[in-house]
Each structure stands twice: as C-alpha cells, then as structure tokens.
Amino acid sequence: MKLDVIPRILDEHPEHDLPCGGGLAAWEQGGHVYVCGDGLRMAPAVRQVLLGLHRDRTGEDGAAWPAELEERGRYQQDVFA
C-alpha cells in the first residue's frame, strides 16, 4: 500500500468509513486515531488531513488541535524515520 493512500481516501471520501473501520461518525462519538508507520511522510500527511477535516467542519485554523487530542489520548503515533 502506498504511503499516501489513507490521507487520499480521507480527502476524497470523508463521508466513508476509514479502511480500518469506524469513519468520521466514530470519530465524532469520541473515537481515537492511532498512526503507526512511516514518520517522515505518512504521519505528517495523516495529521494534515485531520487538520483539514477540522478546518472544514469548524472554520477554525486548528493548529493546536492535534496537541489537545494527544493530551486526551485520542491521537497517538508510533512511527519510525
């Protein structure tokens, strides 16, 4: 699987479930995001897609949003360089 597949799926089809299941409805009900894999390309791409979704839904910049999610344990990364 190419590294950009998940971010591209989210960009192109935010109304659908994620490949691993759950989708945005699960997220809005308190779901969690776990990113595991390439820390150079994939992890930053996933973060940018999440920021874009936040921006689209709230109209806010959301730059501090990922840190808030990490503090609450809703966004976690296990990545390698």
Coordinates of N, CA, C and O in Angstrom, one line a residue:
M1 N 0.9 -1.2 0.0 CA 0.0 0.0 0.0 C 0.9 1.2 0.0 O 1.8 1.3 0.8
K2 N 0.6 2.2 -0.9 CA 1.4 3.4 -0.9 C 1.1 4.2 0.3 O 0.1 4.1 0.9
L3 N 2.1 5.0 0.7 CA 2.0 5.8 1.9 C 0.9 6.8 1.9 O 0.4 7.3 3.0
D4 N 0.5 7.3 0.7 CA -0.5 8.4 0.7 C -1.9 7.9 0.5 O -2.8 8.7 0.4
V5 N -2.1 6.6 0.6 CA -3.5 6.1 0.4 C -4.5 6.5 1.4 O -5.6 7.0 1.1
I6 N -4.2 6.4 2.7 CA -5.2 6.7 3.7 C -5.5 8.2 3.7 O -6.7 8.6 3.6
P7 N -4.5 9.1 3.7 CA -4.8 10.5 3.5 C -5.7 10.9 2.3 O -6.6 11.6 2.3
R8 N -5.3 10.2 1.2 CA -6.1 10.5 -0.1 C -7.5 10.0 0.1 O -8.4 10.7 -0.4
I9 N -7.7 8.8 0.7 CA -9.1 8.3 0.9 C -9.9 9.3 1.7 O -11.0 9.6 1.4
L10 N -9.3 9.8 2.8 CA -10.0 10.7 3.7 C -10.3 12.0 2.9 O -11.4 12.6 3.1
D11 N -9.3 12.5 2.1 CA -9.6 13.7 1.3 C -10.7 13.6 0.3 O -11.6 14.4 0.2
E12 N -10.7 12.4 -0.4 CA -11.6 12.2 -1.5 C -13.0 11.7 -1.0 O -14.0 12.0 -1.6
H13 N -13.0 11.0 0.2 CA -14.3 10.4 0.6 C -14.4 10.6 2.1 O -14.5 9.6 2.8
P14 N -14.5 11.8 2.6 CA -14.6 11.9 4.1 C -15.9 11.4 4.7 O -16.0 11.1 5.9
E15 N -16.9 11.1 3.8 CA -18.2 10.6 4.4 C -18.1 9.1 4.6 O -19.0 8.5 5.2
H16 N -17.1 8.4 4.0 CA -17.0 7.0 4.1 C -16.2 6.6 5.3 O -15.4 7.3 5.9
D17 N -16.3 5.3 5.7 CA -15.5 4.7 6.8 C -14.0 4.7 6.3 O -13.7 4.6 5.2
L18 N -13.2 4.8 7.3 CA -11.8 4.6 7.1 C -11.5 3.2 6.7 O -12.3 2.3 7.0
P19 N -10.4 2.9 6.0 CA -10.1 1.5 5.6 C -10.1 0.5 6.8 O -10.5 -0.6 6.7
C20 N -9.8 1.0 8.0 CA -9.7 0.1 9.2 C -11.1 0.1 9.9 O -11.2 -0.5 10.9
G21 N -12.1 0.8 9.4 CA -13.4 0.9 10.0 C -13.6 2.1 10.9 O -12.7 2.8 11.2
G22 N -14.8 2.4 11.2 CA -15.1 3.5 12.1 C -15.6 4.7 11.4 O -16.7 5.1 11.5
G23 N -14.7 5.4 10.7 CA -15.1 6.5 9.9 C -15.3 7.8 10.8 O -15.0 7.8 12.0
L24 N -15.7 8.8 10.2 CA -15.9 10.1 10.9 C -17.0 10.0 11.9 O -16.9 10.7 12.9
A25 N -18.0 9.2 11.7 CA -19.0 9.1 12.7 C -18.5 8.6 14.0 O -18.8 9.1 15.1
A26 N -17.6 7.6 13.9 CA -16.9 7.1 15.1 C -16.1 8.1 15.8 O -16.0 8.2 17.0
W27 N -15.4 8.9 15.0 CA -14.5 10.0 15.5 C -15.4 11.0 16.3 O -15.0 11.4 17.4
E28 N -16.5 11.4 15.7 CA -17.3 12.4 16.4 C -17.9 11.8 17.7 O -18.3 12.6 18.5
Q29 N -18.0 10.5 17.8 CA -18.5 9.9 19.0 C -17.4 9.6 20.0 O -17.6 8.8 21.0
G30 N -16.2 10.2 19.9 CA -15.2 10.0 20.8 C -14.1 9.0 20.4 O -13.3 8.5 21.3
G31 N -14.1 8.6 19.2 CA -13.1 7.6 18.7 C -11.7 8.1 18.8 O -11.4 9.3 19.1
H32 N -10.7 7.2 18.5 CA -9.3 7.5 18.6 C -8.6 7.3 17.3 O -9.1 6.5 16.5
V33 N -7.5 8.0 17.1 CA -6.7 7.8 15.9 C -5.4 7.3 16.3 O -4.7 7.9 17.2
Y34 N -5.0 6.1 15.7 CA -3.6 5.6 16.0 C -2.9 5.5 14.7 O -3.4 4.9 13.7
V35 N -1.8 6.2 14.6 CA -0.9 6.2 13.4 C 0.3 5.4 13.7 O 1.1 5.7 14.6
C36 N 0.5 4.4 12.9 CA 1.7 3.5 13.0 C 2.3 3.3 11.7 O 1.7 2.9 10.7
G37 N 3.6 3.7 11.6 CA 4.3 3.5 10.3 C 5.3 4.6 10.1 O 6.0 5.1 11.0
D38 N 5.4 5.0 8.8 CA 6.4 6.0 8.3 C 6.2 7.3 9.0 O 5.2 8.0 8.8
G39 N 7.2 7.8 9.7 CA 7.1 9.1 10.4 C 7.5 10.3 9.5 O 7.3 11.4 9.9
L40 N 8.2 10.0 8.4 CA 8.6 11.1 7.5 C 7.5 11.6 6.5 O 7.5 12.8 6.3
R41 N 6.7 10.7 6.0 CA 5.7 11.1 5.0 C 4.3 10.8 5.5 O 3.5 11.6 5.4
M42 N 4.1 9.5 5.9 CA 2.7 9.2 6.2 C 2.1 9.9 7.4 O 1.0 10.5 7.3
A43 N 2.8 9.9 8.5 CA 2.3 10.5 9.7 C 2.0 12.0 9.5 O 0.9 12.5 9.9
P44 N 2.9 12.8 8.9 CA 2.6 14.2 8.6 C 1.4 14.4 7.7 O 0.6 15.3 7.8
A45 N 1.3 13.4 6.7 CA 0.1 13.5 5.8 C -1.2 13.3 6.5 O -2.2 14.0 6.3
V46 N -1.2 12.3 7.4 CA -2.4 12.0 8.2 C -2.8 13.2 9.0 O -3.9 13.6 9.1
R47 N -1.8 13.8 9.7 CA -2.0 15.0 10.5 C -2.6 16.1 9.7 O -3.5 16.8 10.1
Q48 N -2.1 16.3 8.5 CA -2.6 17.4 7.7 C -4.0 17.2 7.2 O -4.8 18.1 7.2
V49 N -4.3 15.9 6.9 CA -5.7 15.6 6.6 C -6.7 15.8 7.7 O -7.7 16.4 7.6
L50 N -6.2 15.4 8.9 CA -7.1 15.7 10.1 C -7.3 17.2 10.4 O -8.4 17.6 10.7
L51 N -6.2 18.0 10.2 CA -6.3 19.4 10.3 C -7.3 20.0 9.3 O -8.1 20.9 9.6
G52 N -7.2 19.5 8.1 CA -8.1 19.9 7.0 C -9.6 19.6 7.3 O -10.5 20.4 7.1
L53 N -9.8 18.4 7.9 CA -11.2 18.0 8.2 C -11.7 18.9 9.4 O -12.8 19.3 9.3
H54 N -10.8 19.2 10.3 CA -11.2 20.1 11.4 C -11.5 21.5 10.9 O -12.5 22.1 11.2
R55 N -10.7 22.0 10.0 CA -10.9 23.3 9.4 C -12.2 23.3 8.6 O -13.0 24.3 8.7
D56 N -12.5 22.3 7.8 CA -13.7 22.2 7.1 C -15.0 22.2 7.9 O -16.0 22.8 7.6
R57 N -14.9 21.5 9.1 CA -16.1 21.3 9.9 C -16.3 22.5 10.9 O -17.4 22.8 11.3
T58 N -15.2 23.2 11.3 CA -15.3 24.2 12.3 C -15.0 25.6 11.8 O -15.4 26.6 12.4
G59 N -14.3 25.7 10.6 CA -13.9 27.0 10.1 C -12.7 27.6 10.9 O -12.3 28.7 10.6
E60 N -12.2 26.9 11.8 CA -11.0 27.3 12.6 C -9.7 26.7 12.1 O -9.7 25.7 11.5
D61 N -8.6 27.4 12.4 CA -7.3 27.0 11.9 C -7.0 25.6 12.5 O -6.6 24.7 11.8
G62 N -7.1 25.4 13.8 CA -6.9 24.1 14.4 C -5.5 23.7 14.6 O -5.2 22.6 14.9
A63 N -4.6 24.7 14.6 CA -3.2 24.3 14.7 C -2.9 23.6 16.1 O -2.0 22.8 16.2
A64 N -3.6 24.0 17.1 CA -3.3 23.5 18.5 C -4.2 22.2 18.7 O -4.0 21.5 19.7
W65 N -5.1 21.9 17.8 CA -6.0 20.8 17.9 C -5.3 19.5 18.1 O -5.6 18.7 19.0
P66 N -4.3 19.1 17.3 CA -3.6 17.8 17.5 C -3.0 17.7 18.9 O -3.1 16.6 19.4
A67 N -2.4 18.7 19.4 CA -1.8 18.6 20.7 C -2.9 18.4 21.8 O -2.7 17.6 22.7
E68 N -4.0 19.0 21.6 CA -5.1 18.7 22.6 C -5.6 17.3 22.5 O -5.9 16.7 23.5
L69 N -5.7 16.8 21.3 CA -6.1 15.4 21.1 C -5.0 14.4 21.7 O -5.4 13.4 22.3
E70 N -3.8 14.7 21.5 CA -2.7 13.9 22.1 C -2.8 13.9 23.6 O -2.7 12.9 24.3
E71 N -3.1 15.1 24.2 CA -3.2 15.2 25.7 C -4.3 14.3 26.2 O -4.3 13.8 27.3
R72 N -5.4 14.3 25.4 CA -6.6 13.5 25.8 C -6.5 12.0 25.4 O -7.4 11.2 25.7
G73 N -5.4 11.7 24.8 CA -5.2 10.3 24.4 C -6.0 9.8 23.2 O -6.1 8.7 22.9
R74 N -6.5 10.8 22.4 CA -7.3 10.4 21.2 C -6.5 10.4 19.9 O -7.0 10.0 18.9
Y75 N -5.3 10.9 20.0 CA -4.4 10.8 18.8 C -3.0 10.4 19.2 O -2.4 11.0 20.0
Q76 N -2.6 9.2 18.7 CA -1.3 8.6 19.1 C -0.6 8.2 17.9 O -1.2 7.7 16.9
Q77 N 0.7 8.3 18.0 CA 1.6 7.9 16.9 C 2.7 6.9 17.4 O 3.2 7.1 18.5
D78 N 2.9 5.9 16.6 CA 4.1 5.0 16.8 C 4.7 4.9 15.5 O 4.4 4.1 14.6
V79 N 5.7 5.8 15.2 CA 6.3 6.0 13.9 C 7.8 5.8 13.9 O 8.4 5.9 15.0
F80 N 8.3 5.5 12.7 CA 9.7 5.4 12.6 C 10.2 6.3 11.5 O 9.4 6.7 10.6
A81 N 11.4 6.7 11.5 CA 12.0 7.6 10.5 C 12.6 6.8 9.3 O 12.9 5.7 9.4

